[in-house]
Amino acid sequence: MANRFVFDFDEPTAGGRDLLGGKGIGLAEMTHMGVPVPAGFTITTDACRAYMDEGDLPDGLEREVDEHVARLEERTGKRFGSSDDPLLVSVRSGAAVSMPGMMDTILNLGLNDAAAEGLAARTDNARFAYDSYRRLIQMFGEVVDGIDAHRFESALSSLKGGRQDTDLTPEELRGLVETFKDIYRQETGSHFPADARDQLLRAVRAVFSSWDNPRAQVYRRAHGIPDVLGTAVNVVQMVFGNKGDRSGTGVAFTRDPSTGSSGLYGEFLADAQGEDVVAGIRTPQPIEAMRDSLPNAFGQLVQTMRRLEEHYRDMQDVEFTVEDERLYLLQTRSAKRTAAAALKAAVSMVEEGLITREEAVTRIDPAQLDQLLHPMIDPTATVEPAAKGLNASPGAASGGIVFDADTAVERARSGPVVLVRWETTPDDIHGMIAAEGILTVHGGMTSHAAVVARGMGKPCVAGCEELSLGDGTATIGGQELREGDVITIDGGTGRVFVGRVPLVPPRINDDFETVLVWADDQRRLKVRANADNPEDAARSREFGAQGIGLCRTEHMFFGDERLPVVQEMILADSERGRRSALDRLLPFQQSDFEGIFEAMAGLPVTIRLLDPPLHEFLPAEDEATDEKMRSRIRALRESNPMLGTRGCRVGLMFPEIYEMQIRAIARAARAVHERGGEPPLVEVMHPLVGFREELARLRELTESVWAEEAPELDHLVGTMIEVPRAALRADEISEVADFFSFGTNDLTQMTLAFSRDDAEGKFLTRYLEDGVLERNPFEVLDVEGVGDLMRIAVERGRGAKPNLKLGICGEHGGEPRSIAFCHDLGLDYVSCSPFRVPLARLAAAQAALKEAGSGSYVAAGG
Ligand code: ADP
Ligand code: MG
Ligand code: MG
């Protein structure tokens, strides 16, 4: 047969999760293990992709479905569409990656008036039969015909009139079915379809279509899930939890999903079906309650869950149903858990002998560690919140408030800001990126702000109704605030404070440390940090950084004492004038470097010489104090500064600037050495090189200054690779370089011809929404384009100089997928912000384990 689209749960297939979806592969594996699972089959994601391409079910699919329904009938002894002993099924979506609550499921398919009556007679339980039927009409109406759930729910709640759904009599439920059928007719203009096969095929189409519903699209975008994957559909024989007190439904975790502690954790609801537990129809009981009410099923559940955890070698969460005291598993998947729980569970599973250390390392999602790596509000400080909202994304942030995204970007240049909005929209994305934290008045845990903030690992308090927004003002707890007034938000608790609140850096707890040490045993890539001052250097060392991969020196030019001297230097007419200002700057720079070198004793420190264009150190023309300054500002003005006099071009135009910096570096290294400290291995890095000759000249300058200042100390001279030409000419550039460090922020801008400031929030945001691009290339390395240039640079550079040291210092150095690519490329190290160092250690280990064939972290399926 050319193409098969349908597989029974007990049929072996090679397609795995991508073909069967997470739910389908779980049902097939459980069936194979002998876990009690109702019979059923999976329609593959191939069929969904064909459906999306062709706009209808692909040829042959209907026949295959008929054949598999016939097999189901054979095995269950029931007939689909019969009124005497009807076979009922559920139709359930299930993509390869988990998208909780995003797509649809319909239960009890196969019922119609006659079948409901037959079911009632055969089970001697009319209540159960009509309860199932009314559920079918509602779910089918919502999912297939898009009827507003509210229509059905208000009819149900007016019938209940304050009673529980289980208090409804069979007659009332029979009446409810009639009401629901009326609603269906009013809303669709046709009768509820009585034919079982018709119901089934329409449900399958609807589930395929639900892949493209707006909320699923938004979810995919927020989580970087490709649109082309499609969903599988599972058709499962119904088992009934709504048959009375000896039946029920529940969800359970093999360990506590918020702490990771061992022991069954979950909820159970007697006499209920499907999603009643999650939907909060009645308050569920803790799972232990089953021990008394349904001891056999409970015992079997405990045992089954242990087996599942052993089989998957990972914490699981399951959905199950008990029908007349018989247990059935309906779903299993790797449990969604907090980062803290993931770490604790991984460590205890190693202690319990369930998994190896290597496996433990692959069980943690590096991106999730962000949750644990944000500054927190000092727990010892006594502080009073001014308001409280939802704890939408963990971490604390302080900053001046801004009310719109553009202002956020602008003000963020001069200090931290917190973006305060009624609610955010995709148009705000550039402001959200620029802000330290996000606060919204409206919107819940799944609002745009909350979802996006969690995706970015940025603190967010959402739905803070106590906050009111006026025209350029915000009122919290009776205090009126304006743009720039400082607030602090705590996204882990939802608290909002006026003013600054003492924050403490995150701490790495024992479980975290344990896993990181295991990770270090596996990885080949070294991990360094980007740090510009002694505090960040010290912090990055605590987090396990093995050096500094990027120390930017331009920050050292700002500051009240320094900026006037810097400006004097820029305004000077002659080299002599510049040198006299630079002589005064040198001691400042030297002492900055000494602090950093002391913090990084014995480790490599890469220092990048001045990179930005000089006009960044001058005020705007209309703020300039005298005519001389104004004319200098005019002279330095460039229409495209990103491509102007910056990087090594500054160093070649004004060699005395770089000379001063090199001198300061060498003297600092020497001073530390003379004080008896272990000097670091200094790596002097020249930015924005595109031509061998640029670096050749700067290398000569570096060597001659070094020879004067610290001849006895080792050092290296190298360059950023951030201009495409440099990547292409890496062979000749490597002749004069000891190391390359890929500056992938600029390399991405220059390769794609995207200016980051002009792209994010504008056309790039649109590209991502419209699917022109799948990911933001500034977040996840564009492996095909930018990555290819890197590969060329590695090959040509190492080809000419085999011991060339290679690293990356762009923001991609802290992003798991990009880190895996750097591992594959054979770089020596990645460098990222201090808080991302632990994440990078883990991601680097996973890349190494993957290469060795041990798999890597896979997002929980379901
Ligand atoms: P979701 O992905 O939203 O969890 P599911 O397809 O898992 O959707 O189904 C929703 C609910 O219906 C779950 O509680 C599940 O256990 C229940 N359910 C699905 N199929 C059956 C079935 N054949 N018999 C009984 N309950 C079912
Ligand atoms: Mg489910
Ligand atoms: Mg750069």
PDB file of N, CA and C in Angstrom, residues 62 112 134 164-165 204 207 238 312 365 410 424 439 480 535 561 569 579 673 680-681 766 807 817 833:
ATOM      1  N   GLU A  62     -10.887   7.344   4.458  1.00  0.00           N
ATOM      2  CA  GLU A  62     -12.193   6.896   4.955  1.00  0.00           C
ATOM      3  C   GLU A  62     -12.254   5.368   4.996  1.00  0.00           C
ATOM      4  N   ASN A 112     -27.008   8.269  19.396  1.00  0.00           N
ATOM      5  CA  ASN A 112     -28.135   9.020  18.837  1.00  0.00           C
ATOM      6  C   ASN A 112     -29.342   8.626  19.686  1.00  0.00           C
ATOM      7  N   ARG A 134     -25.863  13.893  26.345  1.00  0.00           N
ATOM      8  CA  ARG A 134     -25.849  15.363  26.376  1.00  0.00           C
ATOM      9  C   ARG A 134     -24.418  15.890  26.261  1.00  0.00           C
ATOM     10  N   GLN A 164     -25.897  19.646  42.168  1.00  0.00           N
ATOM     11  CA  GLN A 164     -24.755  19.086  41.448  1.00  0.00           C
ATOM     12  C   GLN A 164     -25.258  18.411  40.184  1.00  0.00           C
ATOM     13  N   ASP A 165     -24.361  18.249  39.197  1.00  0.00           N
ATOM     14  CA  ASP A 165     -24.783  17.543  37.983  1.00  0.00           C
ATOM     15  C   ASP A 165     -25.188  16.100  38.270  1.00  0.00           C
ATOM     16  N   VAL A 204     -13.245  13.966  12.947  1.00  0.00           N
ATOM     17  CA  VAL A 204     -11.840  13.876  12.519  1.00  0.00           C
ATOM     18  C   VAL A 204     -11.439  15.143  11.766  1.00  0.00           C
ATOM     19  N   VAL A 207     -10.990  18.014  14.217  1.00  0.00           N
ATOM     20  CA  VAL A 207      -9.753  17.977  14.996  1.00  0.00           C
ATOM     21  C   VAL A 207      -8.570  18.395  14.125  1.00  0.00           C
ATOM     22  N   MET A 238     -14.745   4.125  24.199  1.00  0.00           N
ATOM     23  CA  MET A 238     -15.079   4.819  25.437  1.00  0.00           C
ATOM     24  C   MET A 238     -15.094   3.849  26.613  1.00  0.00           C
ATOM     25  N   TYR A 312       9.489   4.797  31.174  1.00  0.00           N
ATOM     26  CA  TYR A 312       9.898   6.036  30.509  1.00  0.00           C
ATOM     27  C   TYR A 312      11.128   6.662  31.148  1.00  0.00           C
ATOM     28  N   ASP A 365      14.920  20.672  31.089  1.00  0.00           N
ATOM     29  CA  ASP A 365      14.818  21.631  29.986  1.00  0.00           C
ATOM     30  C   ASP A 365      15.674  22.843  30.346  1.00  0.00           C
ATOM     31  N   GLU A 410      13.150  53.304  24.207  1.00  0.00           N
ATOM     32  CA  GLU A 410      13.943  54.519  24.320  1.00  0.00           C
ATOM     33  C   GLU A 410      14.555  54.687  25.714  1.00  0.00           C
ATOM     34  N   THR A 424      -1.067  43.568  27.028  1.00  0.00           N
ATOM     35  CA  THR A 424      -0.125  43.711  25.906  1.00  0.00           C
ATOM     36  C   THR A 424      -0.686  43.034  24.662  1.00  0.00           C
ATOM     37  N   LEU A 439       4.020  44.573  33.661  1.00  0.00           N
ATOM     38  CA  LEU A 439       2.888  44.619  34.594  1.00  0.00           C
ATOM     39  C   LEU A 439       1.644  44.957  33.791  1.00  0.00           C
ATOM     40  N   GLU A 480      -0.258  58.141  43.057  1.00  0.00           N
ATOM     41  CA  GLU A 480      -0.236  58.373  41.615  1.00  0.00           C
ATOM     42  C   GLU A 480       1.210  58.392  41.121  1.00  0.00           C
ATOM     43  N   GLU A 535      31.749  42.783  39.747  1.00  0.00           N
ATOM     44  CA  GLU A 535      30.605  42.103  40.384  1.00  0.00           C
ATOM     45  C   GLU A 535      30.062  41.007  39.466  1.00  0.00           C
ATOM     46  N   GLU A 561      32.816  60.904  36.400  1.00  0.00           N
ATOM     47  CA  GLU A 561      34.181  61.430  36.368  1.00  0.00           C
ATOM     48  C   GLU A 561      34.810  61.257  34.998  1.00  0.00           C
ATOM     49  N   MET A 569      38.636  64.284  24.994  1.00  0.00           N
ATOM     50  CA  MET A 569      39.471  63.527  24.074  1.00  0.00           C
ATOM     51  C   MET A 569      38.884  63.582  22.656  1.00  0.00           C
ATOM     52  N   ARG A 579      45.852  62.577  23.470  1.00  0.00           N
ATOM     53  CA  ARG A 579      46.698  61.804  24.377  1.00  0.00           C
ATOM     54  C   ARG A 579      46.632  62.341  25.800  1.00  0.00           C
ATOM     55  N   HIS A 673      49.604  40.593  39.064  1.00  0.00           N
ATOM     56  CA  HIS A 673      50.691  39.639  39.173  1.00  0.00           C
ATOM     57  C   HIS A 673      51.667  40.062  40.262  1.00  0.00           C
ATOM     58  N   PRO A 680      45.135  36.544  35.087  1.00  0.00           N
ATOM     59  CA  PRO A 680      44.351  35.758  34.145  1.00  0.00           C
ATOM     60  C   PRO A 680      45.099  35.647  32.835  1.00  0.00           C
ATOM     61  N   LEU A 681      44.620  34.775  31.963  1.00  0.00           N
ATOM     62  CA  LEU A 681      45.140  34.773  30.608  1.00  0.00           C
ATOM     63  C   LEU A 681      44.376  35.851  29.835  1.00  0.00           C
ATOM     64  N   ARG A 766       6.170  40.995  12.313  1.00  0.00           N
ATOM     65  CA  ARG A 766       5.193  40.612  11.303  1.00  0.00           C
ATOM     66  C   ARG A 766       5.612  39.310  10.606  1.00  0.00           C
ATOM     67  N   GLY A 807      35.351  30.729  19.890  1.00  0.00           N
ATOM     68  CA  GLY A 807      34.239  30.875  20.832  1.00  0.00           C
ATOM     69  C   GLY A 807      33.140  31.710  20.230  1.00  0.00           C
ATOM     70  N   ARG A 817      19.438  25.808  21.764  1.00  0.00           N
ATOM     71  CA  ARG A 817      19.581  25.250  20.427  1.00  0.00           C
ATOM     72  C   ARG A 817      20.850  25.765  19.747  1.00  0.00           C
ATOM     73  N   SER A 833      25.460  35.680  29.241  1.00  0.00           N
ATOM     74  CA  SER A 833      25.328  36.531  30.418  1.00  0.00           C
ATOM     75  C   SER A 833      25.469  35.670  31.679  1.00  0.00           C
TER      76      SER A 833
END
